[in-house]
């Protein structure tokens, strides 16, 4: 979540350009790791939600073929 006083994307790029190449590479690594962690957490949340829905009886076991047949109908 960004605050209303957050720098613009262009502002951030201008700041990054002032860093050394090594610092830019470190920043890239840090951002990639943070994005990967956010994506992992999203996946964990989706799996938990699906598990809860399954346990609540919203879904029943099905083969991949059955699911595809249902999607294509």
C-alpha atoms as a printed R data frame, in Angstrom:
   type eleno elety resid chain resno       x       y       z
1  ATOM     1    CA   UNK     A     1   0.000   0.000   0.000
2  ATOM     2    CA   UNK     A     2   1.334   3.380  -0.989
3  ATOM     3    CA   UNK     A     3   0.777   6.478   1.057
4  ATOM     4    CA   UNK     A     4  -0.424   9.657  -0.592
5  ATOM     5    CA   UNK     A     5   3.062  11.143  -0.156
6  ATOM     6    CA   UNK     A     6   4.858   8.243  -1.856
7  ATOM     7    CA   UNK     A     7   7.291   9.203  -4.609
8  ATOM     8    CA   UNK     A     8   6.185   8.595  -8.176
9  ATOM     9    CA   UNK     A     9   7.661   5.773 -10.197
10 ATOM    10    CA   UNK     A    10   9.682   8.323 -12.165
11 ATOM    11    CA   UNK     A    11  10.995   9.846  -8.916
12 ATOM    12    CA   UNK     A    12  12.105   6.398  -7.781
13 ATOM    13    CA   UNK     A    13  13.894   5.773 -11.073
14 ATOM    14    CA   UNK     A    14  15.737   9.068 -10.767
15 ATOM    15    CA   UNK     A    15  16.920   8.121  -7.286
16 ATOM    16    CA   UNK     A    16  18.029   4.671  -8.489
17 ATOM    17    CA   UNK     A    17  20.048   6.283 -11.296
18 ATOM    18    CA   UNK     A    18  22.082   8.100  -8.639
19 ATOM    19    CA   UNK     A    19  23.194   4.797  -7.098
20 ATOM    20    CA   UNK     A    20  26.339   2.983  -8.155
21 ATOM    21    CA   UNK     A    21  25.947  -0.028 -10.434
22 ATOM    22    CA   UNK     A    22  26.685  -2.320  -7.486
23 ATOM    23    CA   UNK     A    23  23.985  -0.638  -5.405
24 ATOM    24    CA   UNK     A    24  21.529  -0.891  -8.287
25 ATOM    25    CA   UNK     A    25  22.280  -4.618  -8.598
26 ATOM    26    CA   UNK     A    26  21.793  -5.060  -4.837
27 ATOM    27    CA   UNK     A    27  18.511  -3.159  -5.051
28 ATOM    28    CA   UNK     A    28  17.333  -5.390  -7.906
29 ATOM    29    CA   UNK     A    29  18.109  -8.498  -5.827
30 ATOM    30    CA   UNK     A    30  16.276  -7.098  -2.811
31 ATOM    31    CA   UNK     A    31  13.204  -6.113  -4.832
32 ATOM    32    CA   UNK     A    32  13.106  -9.508  -6.582
33 ATOM    33    CA   UNK     A    33  13.245 -11.309  -3.248
34 ATOM    34    CA   UNK     A    34  10.507  -9.092  -1.798
35 ATOM    35    CA   UNK     A    35   8.272  -9.665  -4.832
36 ATOM    36    CA   UNK     A    36   8.876 -13.419  -4.618
37 ATOM    37    CA   UNK     A    37   7.917 -13.363  -0.924
38 ATOM    38    CA   UNK     A    38   4.709 -11.433  -1.655
39 ATOM    39    CA   UNK     A    39   3.830 -13.919  -4.397
40 ATOM    40    CA   UNK     A    40   4.544 -16.867  -2.079
41 ATOM    41    CA   UNK     A    41   2.291 -15.368   0.585
42 ATOM    42    CA   UNK     A    42  -0.488 -14.811  -1.960
43 ATOM    43    CA   UNK     A    43  -0.225 -18.434  -3.036
44 ATOM    44    CA   UNK     A    44  -0.300 -19.609   0.586
45 ATOM    45    CA   UNK     A    45  -3.399 -17.491   1.193
46 ATOM    46    CA   UNK     A    46  -5.119 -18.909  -1.914
47 ATOM    47    CA   UNK     A    47  -4.318 -22.484  -0.915
48 ATOM    48    CA   UNK     A    48  -5.639 -21.876   2.618
49 ATOM    49    CA   UNK     A    49  -8.819 -20.335   1.213
50 ATOM    50    CA   UNK     A    50  -9.321 -23.236  -1.203
51 ATOM    51    CA   UNK     A    51  -8.733 -25.738   1.613
52 ATOM    52    CA   UNK     A    52 -11.301 -23.982   3.812
53 ATOM    53    CA   UNK     A    53 -13.822 -23.959   0.957
54 ATOM    54    CA   UNK     A    54 -13.204 -27.651   0.310
55 ATOM    55    CA   UNK     A    55 -13.612 -28.488   3.997
56 ATOM    56    CA   UNK     A    56 -16.834 -26.456   4.058
57 ATOM    57    CA   UNK     A    57 -18.194 -28.691   1.299
58 ATOM    58    CA   UNK     A    58 -18.171 -26.138  -1.503
59 ATOM    59    CA   UNK     A    59 -16.193 -28.490  -3.735
60 ATOM    60    CA   UNK     A    60 -15.849 -32.208  -4.240
61 ATOM    61    CA   UNK     A    61 -12.894 -34.231  -5.511
62 ATOM    62    CA   UNK     A    62 -12.612 -34.411  -9.306
63 ATOM    63    CA   UNK     A    63 -10.101 -35.524 -11.884
64 ATOM    64    CA   UNK     A    64  -8.395 -33.007 -14.151
65 ATOM    65    CA   UNK     A    65 -10.427 -34.421 -17.036
66 ATOM    66    CA   UNK     A    66 -13.707 -33.818 -15.155
67 ATOM    67    CA   UNK     A    67 -12.691 -30.271 -14.291
68 ATOM    68    CA   UNK     A    68 -11.739 -29.493 -17.904
69 ATOM    69    CA   UNK     A    69 -15.009 -30.970 -19.162
70 ATOM    70    CA   UNK     A    70 -16.908 -28.712 -16.754
71 ATOM    71    CA   UNK     A    71 -14.922 -25.646 -17.781
72 ATOM    72    CA   UNK     A    72 -15.522 -26.280 -21.483
73 ATOM    73    CA   UNK     A    73 -19.281 -26.805 -21.138
